[in-house]
């Protein structure tokens, strides 16, 4: 059996899901895989960086409809890549930006963890 992405949701369903998830949650991580089983190193790194400061992060697996998630996320951030982190509706960045913020001592404050 081979993995076949994009067998999931329509573009409209994904766009609605992205919009409501960003609006309804303080911290959201759109990632490949889930909290228990990230499916790429960048997603794992972003999750690790966030959860060192707070556990209450909403994780959304983009693999079920990857192309649709890329299009919907691009509307919010201008980026098609994942992972993407949002705090209070604002796009913060992916794993590299989170790591840079952490190195500068800015990530905890950005996540409203302090």
PDB file of C-alpha atoms in Angstrom:
ATOM      1  CA  UNK A   1       0.000   0.000   0.000  1.00  0.00           C
ATOM      2  CA  UNK A   2       1.393   3.386  -0.935  1.00  0.00           C
ATOM      3  CA  UNK A   3       0.717   6.712   0.722  1.00  0.00           C
ATOM      4  CA  UNK A   4      -1.534   8.866  -1.418  1.00  0.00           C
ATOM      5  CA  UNK A   5      -1.940  12.424  -0.152  1.00  0.00           C
ATOM      6  CA  UNK A   6      -4.715  14.745  -1.207  1.00  0.00           C
ATOM      7  CA  UNK A   7      -7.463  12.180  -0.809  1.00  0.00           C
ATOM      8  CA  UNK A   8      -9.306  14.312   1.686  1.00  0.00           C
ATOM      9  CA  UNK A   9     -11.111  17.606   1.674  1.00  0.00           C
ATOM     10  CA  UNK A  10     -12.211  20.109  -0.950  1.00  0.00           C
ATOM     11  CA  UNK A  11     -10.541  23.512  -1.197  1.00  0.00           C
ATOM     12  CA  UNK A  12     -13.629  25.150   0.300  1.00  0.00           C
ATOM     13  CA  UNK A  13     -13.641  22.788   3.293  1.00  0.00           C
ATOM     14  CA  UNK A  14      -9.926  23.331   3.935  1.00  0.00           C
ATOM     15  CA  UNK A  15     -10.187  27.108   3.607  1.00  0.00           C
ATOM     16  CA  UNK A  16     -13.071  27.166   6.094  1.00  0.00           C
ATOM     17  CA  UNK A  17     -11.142  24.878   8.459  1.00  0.00           C
ATOM     18  CA  UNK A  18      -7.994  27.035   8.274  1.00  0.00           C
ATOM     19  CA  UNK A  19      -9.930  30.274   8.801  1.00  0.00           C
ATOM     20  CA  UNK A  20     -11.906  28.981  11.781  1.00  0.00           C
ATOM     21  CA  UNK A  21      -8.933  27.245  13.393  1.00  0.00           C
ATOM     22  CA  UNK A  22      -6.812  30.396  13.239  1.00  0.00           C
ATOM     23  CA  UNK A  23      -9.705  32.471  14.579  1.00  0.00           C
ATOM     24  CA  UNK A  24     -10.748  30.079  17.373  1.00  0.00           C
ATOM     25  CA  UNK A  25      -7.345  29.168  18.868  1.00  0.00           C
ATOM     26  CA  UNK A  26      -4.686  31.266  20.537  1.00  0.00           C
ATOM     27  CA  UNK A  27      -1.777  29.191  19.150  1.00  0.00           C
ATOM     28  CA  UNK A  28      -2.074  27.022  16.023  1.00  0.00           C
ATOM     29  CA  UNK A  29       0.561  24.902  14.306  1.00  0.00           C
ATOM     30  CA  UNK A  30      -0.239  23.663  10.805  1.00  0.00           C
ATOM     31  CA  UNK A  31       2.124  20.745  10.307  1.00  0.00           C
ATOM     32  CA  UNK A  32       2.757  17.518   8.437  1.00  0.00           C
ATOM     33  CA  UNK A  33       1.587  14.780  10.746  1.00  0.00           C
ATOM     34  CA  UNK A  34       0.141  15.215  14.199  1.00  0.00           C
ATOM     35  CA  UNK A  35       1.297  16.017  17.703  1.00  0.00           C
ATOM     36  CA  UNK A  36       2.026  12.365  18.497  1.00  0.00           C
ATOM     37  CA  UNK A  37       3.620  11.538  15.160  1.00  0.00           C
ATOM     38  CA  UNK A  38       5.076  14.457  13.190  1.00  0.00           C
ATOM     39  CA  UNK A  39       5.837  13.404   9.613  1.00  0.00           C
ATOM     40  CA  UNK A  40       8.732  15.759   8.857  1.00  0.00           C
ATOM     41  CA  UNK A  41      11.688  17.122  10.746  1.00  0.00           C
ATOM     42  CA  UNK A  42      10.622  20.740  10.322  1.00  0.00           C
ATOM     43  CA  UNK A  43       7.207  19.986  11.836  1.00  0.00           C
ATOM     44  CA  UNK A  44       8.846  18.125  14.735  1.00  0.00           C
ATOM     45  CA  UNK A  45      11.213  21.033  15.333  1.00  0.00           C
ATOM     46  CA  UNK A  46       8.390  23.608  15.325  1.00  0.00           C
ATOM     47  CA  UNK A  47       6.333  21.506  17.715  1.00  0.00           C
ATOM     48  CA  UNK A  48       9.297  21.038  20.068  1.00  0.00           C
ATOM     49  CA  UNK A  49      10.054  24.759  20.064  1.00  0.00           C
ATOM     50  CA  UNK A  50       6.458  25.707  20.847  1.00  0.00           C
ATOM     51  CA  UNK A  51       5.818  23.052  23.491  1.00  0.00           C
ATOM     52  CA  UNK A  52       8.868  23.994  25.509  1.00  0.00           C
ATOM     53  CA  UNK A  53       6.881  27.124  26.443  1.00  0.00           C
ATOM     54  CA  UNK A  54       3.266  26.005  26.298  1.00  0.00           C
ATOM     55  CA  UNK A  55       1.296  22.803  25.848  1.00  0.00           C
ATOM     56  CA  UNK A  56      -2.002  24.285  24.698  1.00  0.00           C
ATOM     57  CA  UNK A  57      -1.291  24.463  20.992  1.00  0.00           C
ATOM     58  CA  UNK A  58      -3.795  23.362  18.366  1.00  0.00           C
ATOM     59  CA  UNK A  59      -2.046  21.102  15.836  1.00  0.00           C
ATOM     60  CA  UNK A  60      -3.532  20.591  12.378  1.00  0.00           C
ATOM     61  CA  UNK A  61      -2.301  17.793  10.113  1.00  0.00           C
ATOM     62  CA  UNK A  62      -2.077  19.167   6.574  1.00  0.00           C
ATOM     63  CA  UNK A  63      -1.279  15.842   4.911  1.00  0.00           C
ATOM     64  CA  UNK A  64      -4.886  14.802   4.338  1.00  0.00           C
ATOM     65  CA  UNK A  65      -5.274  17.569   1.725  1.00  0.00           C
ATOM     66  CA  UNK A  66      -1.797  19.021   1.300  1.00  0.00           C
ATOM     67  CA  UNK A  67      -2.336  21.113  -1.857  1.00  0.00           C
ATOM     68  CA  UNK A  68      -5.555  22.577  -0.474  1.00  0.00           C
ATOM     69  CA  UNK A  69      -3.886  23.453   2.837  1.00  0.00           C
ATOM     70  CA  UNK A  70      -0.996  25.081   1.006  1.00  0.00           C
ATOM     71  CA  UNK A  71      -3.408  27.280  -0.946  1.00  0.00           C
ATOM     72  CA  UNK A  72      -5.472  28.215   2.119  1.00  0.00           C
ATOM     73  CA  UNK A  73      -2.423  28.965   4.281  1.00  0.00           C
ATOM     74  CA  UNK A  74      -0.895  31.059   1.521  1.00  0.00           C
ATOM     75  CA  UNK A  75      -3.908  33.376   1.770  1.00  0.00           C
ATOM     76  CA  UNK A  76      -2.988  34.102   5.411  1.00  0.00           C
ATOM     77  CA  UNK A  77       0.797  34.132   5.297  1.00  0.00           C
ATOM     78  CA  UNK A  78       1.964  34.416   1.702  1.00  0.00           C
ATOM     79  CA  UNK A  79       3.796  31.112   2.255  1.00  0.00           C
ATOM     80  CA  UNK A  80       2.756  27.720   0.908  1.00  0.00           C
ATOM     81  CA  UNK A  81       5.140  25.693   3.062  1.00  0.00           C
ATOM     82  CA  UNK A  82       4.455  23.972   6.362  1.00  0.00           C
ATOM     83  CA  UNK A  83       4.861  24.112   9.258  1.00  0.00           C
ATOM     84  CA  UNK A  84       3.198  27.440   9.937  1.00  0.00           C
ATOM     85  CA  UNK A  85       2.540  28.930  13.358  1.00  0.00           C
ATOM     86  CA  UNK A  86      -0.162  31.468  14.193  1.00  0.00           C
ATOM     87  CA  UNK A  87      -0.631  33.288  17.495  1.00  0.00           C
ATOM     88  CA  UNK A  88      -3.820  35.252  18.119  1.00  0.00           C
ATOM     89  CA  UNK A  89      -4.585  35.117  14.393  1.00  0.00           C
ATOM     90  CA  UNK A  90      -1.173  36.451  13.355  1.00  0.00           C
ATOM     91  CA  UNK A  91       1.301  34.452  11.273  1.00  0.00           C
ATOM     92  CA  UNK A  92       4.539  34.019  13.234  1.00  0.00           C
ATOM     93  CA  UNK A  93       6.543  31.729  10.935  1.00  0.00           C
ATOM     94  CA  UNK A  94       7.866  28.256  10.322  1.00  0.00           C
ATOM     95  CA  UNK A  95      10.430  26.209  12.209  1.00  0.00           C
ATOM     96  CA  UNK A  96      13.443  28.314  11.169  1.00  0.00           C
ATOM     97  CA  UNK A  97      11.835  31.567  12.293  1.00  0.00           C
ATOM     98  CA  UNK A  98      10.700  29.967  15.559  1.00  0.00           C
ATOM     99  CA  UNK A  99      14.268  28.757  16.165  1.00  0.00           C
ATOM    100  CA  UNK A 100      15.679  32.235  15.473  1.00  0.00           C
ATOM    101  CA  UNK A 101      13.148  33.788  17.842  1.00  0.00           C
ATOM    102  CA  UNK A 102      14.035  31.236  20.497  1.00  0.00           C
ATOM    103  CA  UNK A 103      17.757  31.970  20.130  1.00  0.00           C
ATOM    104  CA  UNK A 104      17.050  35.678  20.616  1.00  0.00           C
ATOM    105  CA  UNK A 105      14.889  34.946  23.676  1.00  0.00           C
ATOM    106  CA  UNK A 106      11.721  36.188  21.948  1.00  0.00           C
ATOM    107  CA  UNK A 107       9.724  32.999  21.416  1.00  0.00           C
ATOM    108  CA  UNK A 108       8.128  32.671  24.865  1.00  0.00           C
ATOM    109  CA  UNK A 109       6.782  36.224  24.691  1.00  0.00           C
ATOM    110  CA  UNK A 110       5.571  35.728  21.095  1.00  0.00           C
ATOM    111  CA  UNK A 111       3.661  32.630  22.236  1.00  0.00           C
ATOM    112  CA  UNK A 112       2.138  34.602  25.116  1.00  0.00           C
ATOM    113  CA  UNK A 113       3.689  32.053  27.451  1.00  0.00           C
ATOM    114  CA  UNK A 114       5.119  34.534  29.933  1.00  0.00           C
TER     115      UNK A 114
END
